[in-house]
Coordinates of N, CA, C and O in Angstrom, one line a residue:
M294 N 1.0 -1.3 0.1 CA -0.1 -0.3 0.2 C 0.9 1.4 -0.1 O 0.3 2.3 -0.4
K295 N 2.0 1.2 0.8 CA 2.9 2.5 0.7 C 3.4 2.8 -0.7 O 3.5 3.9 -0.9
F296 N 3.5 1.8 -1.6 CA 4.1 2.0 -3.1 C 2.9 3.1 -3.8 O 3.5 4.0 -4.5
P297 N 1.5 3.1 -4.1 CA 0.8 3.5 -4.7 C 0.5 5.0 -3.9 O 0.5 5.9 -4.8
R298 N 0.8 5.1 -2.7 CA 0.7 6.2 -2.0 C 1.9 7.3 -2.4 O 1.7 8.5 -2.7
I299 N 3.0 6.5 -2.5 CA 4.4 7.2 -2.8 C 4.2 7.9 -4.1 O 4.5 8.8 -4.8
L300 N 3.7 6.9 -5.1 CA 3.5 7.0 -6.4 C 2.5 8.2 -6.8 O 2.9 9.2 -7.4
L301 N 1.5 8.2 -6.0 CA 0.5 9.2 -6.0 C 1.2 10.5 -5.6 O 0.9 11.6 -6.3
A302 N 1.8 10.5 -4.6 CA 2.5 11.9 -4.1 C 3.5 12.4 -4.9 O 3.6 13.6 -5.4
L303 N 4.3 11.4 -5.5 CA 5.2 12.0 -6.5 C 4.7 12.4 -7.8 O 5.1 13.5 -8.5
V304 N 3.5 11.9 -8.2 CA 2.8 12.2 -9.3 C 2.2 13.7 -9.3 O 2.2 14.8 -9.9
L305 N 1.8 13.9 -7.9 CA 1.2 15.4 -7.5 C 2.2 16.3 -7.6 O 1.9 17.4 -7.9
V306 N 3.2 16.1 -7.0 CA 4.5 17.0 -6.8 C 5.0 17.3 -8.4 O 5.1 18.7 -8.5
F307 N 5.0 16.2 -9.1 CA 5.4 16.7 -10.6 C 4.5 17.4 -11.4 O 5.0 18.4 -11.9
G308 N 3.0 17.2 -11.1 CA 2.2 18.0 -11.6 C 2.2 19.3 -11.2 O 2.0 20.2 -12.4
I309 N 2.1 19.7 -10.0 CA 2.1 20.8 -9.5 C 3.5 21.7 -10.0 O 3.2 23.0 -10.5
S310 N 4.7 21.1 -9.8 CA 5.8 21.8 -10.5 C 5.8 22.1 -11.7 O 6.1 23.4 -12.3
C311 N 5.0 21.1 -12.7 CA 5.1 21.5 -14.4 C 4.0 22.7 -14.3 O 4.3 23.4 -15.3
K312 N 3.0 22.6 -13.6 CA 2.3 23.5 -13.7 C 3.0 25.1 -13.3 O 2.6 26.2 -14.1
K313 N 3.4 25.3 -12.4 CA 3.9 26.4 -12.0 C 4.9 26.8 -12.9 O 5.1 28.1 -13.3
E314 N 5.9 26.0 -13.5 CA 6.8 26.3 -14.5 C 6.1 26.7 -15.7 O 6.6 27.6 -16.3
D315 N 4.9 26.3 -16.3 CA 4.3 26.8 -17.3 C 3.7 28.1 -17.0 O 3.4 29.0 -17.7
N316 N 3.1 27.9 -15.9 CA 2.6 29.5 -15.4 C 3.9 30.6 -15.5 O 3.6 31.6 -15.6
Q317 N 4.9 30.1 -14.8 CA 6.0 31.2 -15.0 C 6.3 31.7 -16.2 O 6.6 32.7 -16.5
A318 N 6.4 30.7 -17.2 CA 6.8 31.0 -18.7 C 5.7 32.0 -19.1 O 5.9 33.1 -19.9
A319 N 4.4 31.8 -18.8 CA 3.4 32.9 -19.3 C 3.3 34.0 -18.5 O 3.4 35.3 -19.0
I320 N 3.8 34.3 -17.4 CA 4.2 35.3 -16.5 C 5.3 36.2 -17.3 O 5.2 37.4 -17.6
D321 N 6.4 35.2 -17.4 CA 7.5 36.0 -18.3 C 7.2 36.7 -19.6 O 7.9 37.6 -20.0
S322 N 6.2 36.0 -20.3 CA 6.0 36.7 -21.5 C 5.2 38.1 -21.5 O 5.0 38.6 -22.5
I323 N 4.8 38.3 -20.2 CA 4.1 39.8 -20.3 C 4.8 40.7 -19.4 O 4.4 41.9 -19.3
I324 N 5.9 40.2 -18.8 CA 6.9 41.5 -18.2 C 6.8 42.6 -19.1 O 7.3 42.4 -20.1
G325 N 6.7 43.8 -18.8 CA 7.2 44.8 -19.3 C 6.0 45.8 -19.4 O 5.0 45.6 -18.3
H326 N 6.2 47.0 -19.9 CA 5.2 48.0 -20.0 C 4.2 48.0 -21.3 O 4.9 47.9 -22.4
W327 N 3.0 47.9 -21.1 CA 1.9 48.0 -22.1 C 1.2 49.2 -22.1 O 0.7 49.5 -21.2
H328 N 1.1 49.5 -23.3 CA 0.2 50.7 -23.9 C -1.0 50.4 -24.5 O -1.3 49.5 -25.2
I329 N -2.4 50.8 -24.3 CA -3.4 50.8 -24.9 C -3.2 51.0 -26.4 O -2.6 51.8 -26.8
L330 N -3.8 50.1 -27.2 CA -3.5 50.3 -28.8 C -5.0 50.1 -29.1 O -5.4 50.9 -30.3
D331 N -6.0 49.4 -28.6 CA -7.2 49.3 -29.3 C -8.5 49.1 -28.3 O -7.9 48.3 -27.3
F332 N -9.7 49.0 -28.7 CA -10.9 48.9 -27.8 C -11.7 48.1 -28.9 O -12.0 48.5 -29.9
Q333 N -12.0 46.7 -28.8 CA -13.1 46.1 -29.7 C -14.3 45.8 -28.6 O -14.1 44.6 -27.8
P334 N -15.2 46.4 -28.8 CA -16.5 46.3 -27.9 C -17.3 44.9 -28.3 O -17.3 44.7 -29.4
D335 N -17.8 44.5 -27.4 CA -18.6 43.2 -27.4 C -20.2 44.0 -28.1 O -20.1 45.1 -28.2
A336 N -20.7 43.0 -28.7 CA -21.9 43.2 -29.4 C -23.1 43.8 -28.6 O -23.7 44.8 -29.1
N337 N -23.2 43.6 -27.3 CA -24.1 44.0 -26.5 C -23.6 45.1 -25.5 O -24.2 45.6 -24.9
S338 N -22.5 45.6 -26.0 CA -21.9 47.0 -25.2 C -22.6 48.4 -26.0 O -22.9 48.2 -27.2
P339 N -22.9 49.2 -25.1 CA -23.6 50.4 -25.7 C -22.9 50.9 -27.0 O -21.8 51.4 -27.0
E340 N -23.6 51.2 -28.3 CA -22.9 51.2 -29.4 C -22.7 52.8 -29.2 O -21.2 52.9 -29.7
N341 N -23.2 53.8 -29.0 CA -22.6 55.1 -29.2 C -21.3 55.4 -28.3 O -20.5 56.1 -28.8
E342 N -21.3 54.9 -27.0 CA -20.1 54.9 -26.0 C -19.2 53.9 -26.6 O -17.8 54.6 -26.5
S343 N -19.4 53.0 -27.1 CA -18.3 52.1 -27.6 C -17.6 52.7 -28.7 O -16.2 52.6 -28.8
Q344 N -18.1 53.5 -29.6 CA -17.4 54.0 -30.6 C -16.8 55.2 -30.3 O -15.9 55.6 -30.6
L345 N -17.4 55.9 -29.3 CA -16.6 57.0 -28.9 C -15.4 56.4 -28.2 O -14.3 57.3 -28.3
A346 N -15.2 55.5 -27.3 CA -14.2 54.9 -26.7 C -13.1 54.3 -27.7 O -11.8 54.8 -27.5
K347 N -13.5 53.9 -28.7 CA -12.6 53.6 -30.0 C -12.0 54.9 -30.5 O -10.6 54.8 -30.6
L348 N -12.7 55.7 -30.8 CA -12.0 56.9 -31.5 C -11.3 57.6 -30.6 O -10.1 58.4 -30.9
A349 N -11.7 57.8 -29.1 CA -10.9 58.5 -28.3 C -9.7 57.8 -27.9 O -8.6 58.6 -27.8
I350 N -9.6 56.5 -27.8 CA -8.4 55.9 -27.5 C -7.2 56.1 -28.9 O -6.1 56.3 -28.9
A351 N -7.7 56.0 -30.1 CA -7.0 56.2 -31.2 C -6.8 57.5 -31.2 O -5.4 58.1 -31.4
E352 N -7.2 58.5 -30.9 CA -6.8 59.8 -30.8 C -5.8 60.3 -29.6 O -4.8 60.9 -30.1
L353 N -6.0 59.7 -28.4 CA -5.3 59.7 -27.4 C -3.7 59.1 -27.6 O -2.8 59.7 -27.4
I354 N -3.8 58.0 -28.1 CA -2.3 57.2 -28.6 C -1.6 57.8 -29.4 O -0.5 57.9 -29.6
A355 N -2.3 58.9 -30.4 CA -1.7 59.3 -31.7 C -1.0 60.5 -31.2 O -0.1 61.1 -31.7
R356 N -1.3 61.0 -29.8 CA -0.7 62.4 -29.3 C 0.6 62.2 -28.7 O 1.4 63.0 -28.8
P357 N 1.2 61.6 -27.9 CA 0.9 60.2 -27.3 C 0.4 60.7 -25.9 O 0.8 61.6 -25.1
C358 N -0.7 60.1 -25.7 CA -1.6 60.5 -24.4 C -2.4 59.0 -23.8 O -3.6 59.0 -24.1
D359 N -1.5 58.3 -23.2 CA -2.3 57.0 -23.1 C -3.2 56.9 -21.9 O -3.0 57.0 -20.9
P360 N -4.5 56.5 -22.0 CA -5.5 56.5 -20.8 C -5.3 55.0 -20.3 O -6.1 55.2 -19.3
L361 N -4.8 54.2 -20.8 CA -4.8 52.8 -20.0 C -3.3 52.5 -19.9 O -2.8 52.3 -21.3
E362 N -2.6 51.8 -19.0 CA -1.3 51.2 -19.3 C -1.4 50.0 -18.1 O -2.0 50.3 -16.9
Y363 N -0.5 49.1 -18.4 CA -0.2 48.1 -17.4 C 1.3 48.0 -17.3 O 2.0 48.0 -18.4
T364 N 2.0 48.0 -16.3 CA 3.1 47.6 -16.2 C 3.5 46.2 -15.2 O 3.1 46.4 -14.0
F365 N 4.0 45.0 -15.7 CA 4.2 44.1 -15.0 C 5.3 43.9 -15.0 O 6.1 43.7 -15.8
K366 N 6.1 43.8 -13.5 CA 7.3 43.4 -13.3 C 7.7 41.7 -12.7 O 6.9 41.0 -12.6
S367 N 8.8 41.7 -13.1 CA 9.5 40.1 -13.0 C 9.2 39.9 -11.4 O 9.3 38.6 -11.2
N368 N 9.0 40.5 -10.4 CA 8.9 40.2 -9.0 C 7.4 40.1 -8.6 O 7.1 39.7 -7.4
G369 N 6.6 40.2 -9.7 CA 5.2 39.9 -9.4 C 4.3 40.9 -9.3 O 3.4 40.8 -9.0
A370 N 5.1 42.2 -9.3 CA 4.5 43.3 -9.0 C 3.6 43.9 -10.3 O 4.0 43.6 -11.4
V371 N 2.4 44.6 -10.1 CA 1.8 45.2 -11.3 C 1.4 46.7 -11.2 O 1.1 46.9 -9.9
I372 N 1.6 47.6 -11.8 CA 1.0 48.9 -11.6 C -0.1 49.2 -12.9 O 0.3 48.9 -14.2
Y373 N -1.1 49.4 -12.7 CA -2.4 49.6 -13.6 C -2.8 51.4 -13.7 O -2.8 52.0 -12.7
K374 N -2.6 51.9 -14.7 CA -3.1 53.4 -14.9 C -4.3 53.5 -15.7 O -4.3 52.7 -16.8
D375 N -5.2 54.0 -15.1 CA -6.5 54.1 -15.9 C -7.0 55.7 -15.7 O -7.3 56.1 -14.6
A376 N -7.2 56.4 -17.0 CA -7.7 57.7 -16.9 C -9.0 57.5 -17.5 O -9.5 58.8 -17.8
M377 N -9.3 56.4 -18.1 CA -10.6 56.4 -19.1 C -12.0 57.3 -18.4 O -12.4 58.1 -19.0
K378 N -11.9 57.0 -17.0 CA -13.1 57.6 -16.3 C -13.1 59.1 -16.0 O -14.0 59.9 -15.8
Y379 N -11.9 59.6 -16.2 CA -11.8 61.1 -16.1 C -11.8 61.9 -17.6 O -11.6 63.2 -17.4
L380 N -11.9 61.1 -18.6 CA -12.1 61.8 -19.9 C -13.3 62.2 -20.3 O -14.4 61.6 -19.7
D381 N -13.7 63.6 -20.7 CA -15.0 63.7 -21.2 C -14.8 63.9 -22.8 O -14.2 64.6 -23.4
I382 N -15.6 62.9 -23.3 CA -15.3 62.8 -24.6 C -16.9 62.8 -25.2 O -17.8 62.4 -25.1
S383 N -16.6 63.5 -26.7 CA -17.7 64.0 -27.2 C -17.5 64.1 -28.9 O -16.4 64.0 -29.2
M384 N -18.7 63.7 -29.6 CA -18.5 64.1 -31.2 C -18.6 65.5 -31.4 O -19.9 66.1 -30.9
G385 N -17.7 65.9 -31.9 CA -17.8 67.5 -32.7 C -17.9 67.5 -34.1 O -18.2 66.4 -34.8
D386 N -17.9 68.6 -34.5 CA -18.1 68.6 -36.3 C -17.0 68.2 -36.9 O -16.7 67.7 -38.1
N387 N -15.6 68.4 -36.0 CA -14.6 67.4 -36.9 C -14.2 66.2 -36.4 O -13.1 65.9 -36.6
G388 N -15.2 65.5 -35.7 CA -14.7 64.2 -35.3 C -15.1 64.0 -33.5 O -15.5 65.0 -33.0
V389 N -14.0 63.2 -33.0 CA -14.1 62.9 -31.6 C -13.3 64.1 -31.2 O -12.2 64.6 -31.6
E390 N -13.9 64.7 -30.0 CA -13.2 65.6 -29.1 C -13.0 65.1 -27.8 O -13.8 64.8 -27.1
V391 N -11.5 65.3 -27.4 CA -11.0 64.6 -26.2 C -9.9 65.1 -25.9 O -8.9 65.3 -26.7
E392 N -9.4 65.3 -24.7 CA -8.4 65.8 -24.1 C -7.9 65.1 -23.3 O -8.5 64.2 -22.7
C393 N -6.2 64.8 -23.1 CA -5.8 64.1 -22.0 C -6.3 64.3 -21.0 O -6.3 65.6 -20.4
A394 N -6.4 63.0 -20.2 CA -7.0 63.4 -18.7 C -6.0 64.2 -18.0 O -4.6 63.9 -18.0
S395 N -6.7 64.8 -17.1 CA -5.7 65.8 -16.1 C -5.3 65.0 -15.0 O -4.0 65.4 -14.2
K396 N -5.9 63.8 -14.8 CA -5.3 63.0 -13.7 C -5.8 61.2 -14.2 O -6.5 61.2 -15.1
S397 N -5.2 60.4 -13.3 CA -5.5 59.0 -13.4 C -5.3 58.4 -12.2 O -4.8 58.7 -11.4
D398 N -5.9 57.2 -12.2 CA -5.6 56.1 -11.3 C -4.5 55.4 -11.4 O -4.5 54.9 -12.6
L399 N -3.6 55.3 -10.6 CA -2.5 54.6 -10.4 C -2.6 53.4 -9.4 O -2.7 53.7 -7.9
I400 N -2.9 52.3 -9.6 CA -3.3 51.4 -8.6 C -2.1 50.0 -8.9 O -1.7 49.6 -9.7
N401 N -1.6 50.1 -7.6 CA -0.5 49.1 -7.3 C -1.1 47.8 -6.8 O -1.8 47.8 -6.0
G402 N -0.2 46.6 -7.1 CA -0.7 45.4 -6.6 C 0.2 44.1 -7.3 O 1.4 44.5 -7.4
T403 N -0.3 43.1 -7.0 CA 0.3 41.8 -7.8 C -0.2 41.2 -8.6 O -1.5 41.2 -8.7
F404 N 0.2 40.3 -9.5 CA -0.5 39.5 -10.7 C 0.0 38.2 -10.7 O 1.1 37.9 -10.2
D405 N -0.9 37.5 -11.3 CA -0.7 36.1 -11.6 C -1.2 35.8 -13.2 O -2.2 36.4 -13.6
F406 N -0.5 35.2 -14.1 CA -1.0 35.0 -15.3 C -0.6 33.6 -15.9 O 0.4 33.0 -15.7
D407 N -1.7 32.8 -16.2 CA -1.4 31.5 -16.8 C -1.5 31.2 -18.2 O -1.7 30.1 -18.5
G408 N -1.8 32.3 -19.0 CA -1.7 32.0 -20.5 C -3.1 32.5 -20.9 O -3.2 33.0 -22.2
S409 N -4.1 32.4 -20.2 CA -5.4 32.6 -20.6 C -6.3 33.4 -19.6 O -7.4 33.7 -19.7
N410 N -5.6 33.5 -18.3 CA -6.4 34.3 -17.1 C -5.5 35.4 -16.6 O -4.2 34.8 -16.2
L411 N -5.6 36.4 -16.3 CA -5.0 37.3 -15.6 C -5.5 37.7 -14.2 O -6.8 38.0 -14.1
T412 N -5.0 37.7 -13.1 CA -5.4 37.8 -11.7 C -4.8 38.9 -11.2 O -3.5 39.0 -11.2
V413 N -5.4 39.9 -10.8 CA -4.8 41.1 -10.2 C -5.2 41.3 -8.7 O -6.3 41.3 -8.6
D414 N -4.1 41.4 -7.8 CA -4.7 41.7 -6.3 C -4.0 42.9 -5.9 O -2.9 43.2 -5.9
Y415 N -5.0 44.0 -6.0 CA -4.7 45.4 -5.5 C -4.3 45.6 -4.4 O -4.9 45.1 -3.4
I416 N -3.5 46.7 -3.8 CA -3.1 46.8 -2.3 C -4.2 47.3 -1.5 O -4.3 46.8 -0.4
D417 N -5.3 47.6 -2.5 CA -6.3 48.3 -1.7 C -7.4 46.7 -1.0 O -8.4 47.1 -0.6
G418 N -6.9 45.7 -1.5 CA -7.8 44.6 -0.9 C -8.6 43.9 -2.0 O -9.3 42.9 -2.1
Q419 N -8.7 44.6 -3.2 CA -9.7 44.3 -4.3 C -9.1 43.4 -5.2 O -7.7 43.4 -5.3
S420 N -9.4 42.3 -5.7 CA -9.1 41.3 -6.6 C -9.9 41.2 -7.8 O -11.1 41.2 -7.9
Y421 N -9.4 41.0 -8.9 CA -10.1 41.1 -10.4 C -9.4 39.8 -11.0 O -8.1 39.4 -11.3
S422 N -10.2 38.9 -11.7 CA -9.6 38.1 -12.6 C -10.4 38.4 -14.1 O -11.5 38.7 -14.2
F423 N -9.6 38.5 -15.4 CA -10.0 38.7 -16.3 C -9.3 37.5 -17.3 O -8.4 37.0 -17.4
A424 N -10.2 37.3 -18.2 CA -9.7 36.4 -19.5 C -9.0 37.1 -20.1 O -8.8 38.5 -20.6
A425 N -7.6 36.8 -20.5 CA -6.4 37.5 -21.1 C -5.6 36.4 -22.1 O -5.6 35.3 -21.7
A426 N -5.0 37.2 -22.9 CA -3.9 36.3 -23.7 C -2.8 37.3 -24.4 O -3.1 38.5 -24.8
L427 N -1.8 36.5 -24.5 CA -0.8 37.1 -25.6 C -1.2 36.6 -26.8 O -0.9 35.4 -27.1
E428 N -1.6 37.6 -27.7 CA -1.9 37.2 -29.1 C -0.9 38.0 -30.1 O -0.8 39.0 -30.4
G429 N 0.2 37.1 -30.6 CA 1.1 37.6 -31.4 C 1.7 38.7 -30.4 O 2.6 38.5 -29.7
E430 N 2.1 39.9 -31.0 CA 2.8 41.1 -30.3 C 1.8 41.9 -29.4 O 2.3 42.7 -28.6
N431 N 0.7 41.4 -29.2 CA -0.6 42.1 -28.3 C -1.0 41.3 -27.0 O -1.0 40.2 -27.3
F432 N -1.2 42.0 -26.1 CA -2.0 41.5 -25.1 C -3.2 42.0 -24.9 O -3.6 43.2 -25.0
T433 N -4.0 41.2 -24.7 CA -5.6 41.3 -24.9 C -6.1 41.1 -23.5 O -5.7 40.1 -22.9
V434 N -7.1 41.8 -23.0 CA -7.8 41.6 -21.8 C -9.1 41.9 -21.8 O -9.8 43.1 -22.6
R435 N -9.9 41.0 -21.5 CA -11.4 41.1 -21.6 C -12.0 41.8 -20.2 O -11.8 41.4 -19.2
V436 N -12.7 43.0 -20.5 CA -13.5 43.7 -19.4 C -14.8 43.9 -19.6 O -15.5 43.8 -20.8
S437 N -15.6 44.2 -18.5 CA -16.9 44.5 -18.7 C -17.2 45.8 -17.9 O -18.3 46.0 -17.4
D438 N -16.1 46.5 -17.5 CA -16.4 47.7 -16.8 C -15.6 48.8 -17.1 O -15.0 49.6 -16.7
L439 N -15.3 49.2 -18.5 CA -14.4 50.1 -19.0 C -15.4 51.4 -18.9 O -16.6 51.3 -19.7
S440 N -15.1 52.5 -18.2 CA -16.0 53.4 -18.0 C -15.7 54.6 -19.3 O -14.6 55.4 -19.1
V441 N -16.7 54.9 -19.9 CA -16.6 56.0 -20.8 C -17.9 56.9 -20.6 O -18.9 56.6 -20.8
N442 N -17.6 58.2 -20.2 CA -18.8 59.1 -19.9 C -19.7 58.8 -19.1 O -20.9 58.8 -19.0
G443 N -19.2 57.6 -17.7 CA -20.2 57.4 -16.9 C -20.9 55.8 -17.3 O -21.6 55.4 -16.4
V444 N -20.5 55.6 -18.4 CA -21.5 54.3 -19.2 C -20.2 53.3 -18.9 O -19.3 53.4 -19.4
L445 N -20.6 52.1 -18.7 CA -19.5 50.9 -18.5 C -20.0 50.1 -19.6 O -21.0 49.7 -20.4
L446 N -18.7 49.8 -20.3 CA -18.6 49.2 -21.6 C -17.8 48.0 -21.3 O -17.3 47.6 -20.5
Q447 N -18.5 46.5 -22.4 CA -17.7 45.4 -22.2 C -17.0 45.1 -23.5 O -17.4 45.7 -24.6
G448 N -15.9 44.5 -23.5 CA -15.3 44.1 -24.8 C -13.6 43.8 -24.5 O -13.2 43.2 -23.4
K449 N -13.0 43.8 -25.5 CA -11.6 43.2 -25.4 C -10.6 44.7 -25.6 O -10.7 45.4 -26.4
L450 N -9.8 44.8 -24.5 CA -8.7 46.0 -24.9 C -7.5 45.5 -25.1 O -7.2 44.2 -24.6
I451 N -6.8 45.8 -25.9 CA -5.8 45.3 -27.0 C -4.3 46.2 -26.3 O -4.7 47.5 -26.6
F452 N -3.5 45.8 -25.9 CA -2.3 46.5 -25.5 C -1.1 46.3 -26.2 O -1.2 45.1 -26.6
M453 N 0.0 47.0 -26.7 CA 1.2 46.9 -27.1 C 2.1 47.2 -26.2 O 2.1 48.2 -25.2
R454 N 3.3 46.2 -26.2 CA 4.4 46.4 -25.2 C 5.0 47.7 -25.9 O 5.5 47.9 -27.0
E455 N 5.8 48.3 -24.8 CA 6.5 49.6 -25.0 C 7.9 49.4 -25.7 O 8.1 49.8 -26.5
T456 N 8.6 48.3 -24.9 CA 10.0 48.0 -25.4 C 10.0 46.6 -25.0 O 9.2 45.8 -24.3
D457 N 11.1 46.0 -25.6 CA 11.3 44.7 -24.8 C 12.0 44.6 -23.7 O 12.7 43.3 -23.6
V458 N 12.4 45.4 -23.1 CA 12.9 45.7 -22.0 C 12.2 45.0 -20.9 O 10.9 45.6 -20.9
H459 N 12.8 44.2 -20.0 CA 11.8 43.2 -18.9 C 12.2 44.1 -17.8 O 13.4 44.4 -17.4
N460 N 11.1 44.4 -16.9 CA 11.2 44.9 -15.7 C 11.3 43.9 -14.5 O 10.8 43.0 -14.6

């Protein structure tokens, strides 16, 4: 009876260590500073605000004035910058009208990434899990709470890495 128990214990230890190594490879793949590139709204996301979000993000990154950023560090720390809720976005005669936000939320915490899910634990005690993936050169995060003019949108945020420098 001891042999099956020892074998089971070895299989569990090996399985857990392999999973941790796989998880570490996924974490290493996103280490760095990521800037928002695009927003792809879900079909059920409010159409007018979704279009404003897409246009505003495009306008702001062209300046450059990034309203959303992630910094993932090799020690497991994360910094998230969110200025979207501080933007006043509207359509004018010449297209989208938006100015760089005068402030943003900088939220610190820790993260875990397994290749398909991003979990972020912020120092204020809040924890969030998102479907996320590294897709080619882009990092995508599915959200259900992107705030534009006080309206919450759902969809996929697409980020691009600033440089290949790992933090």
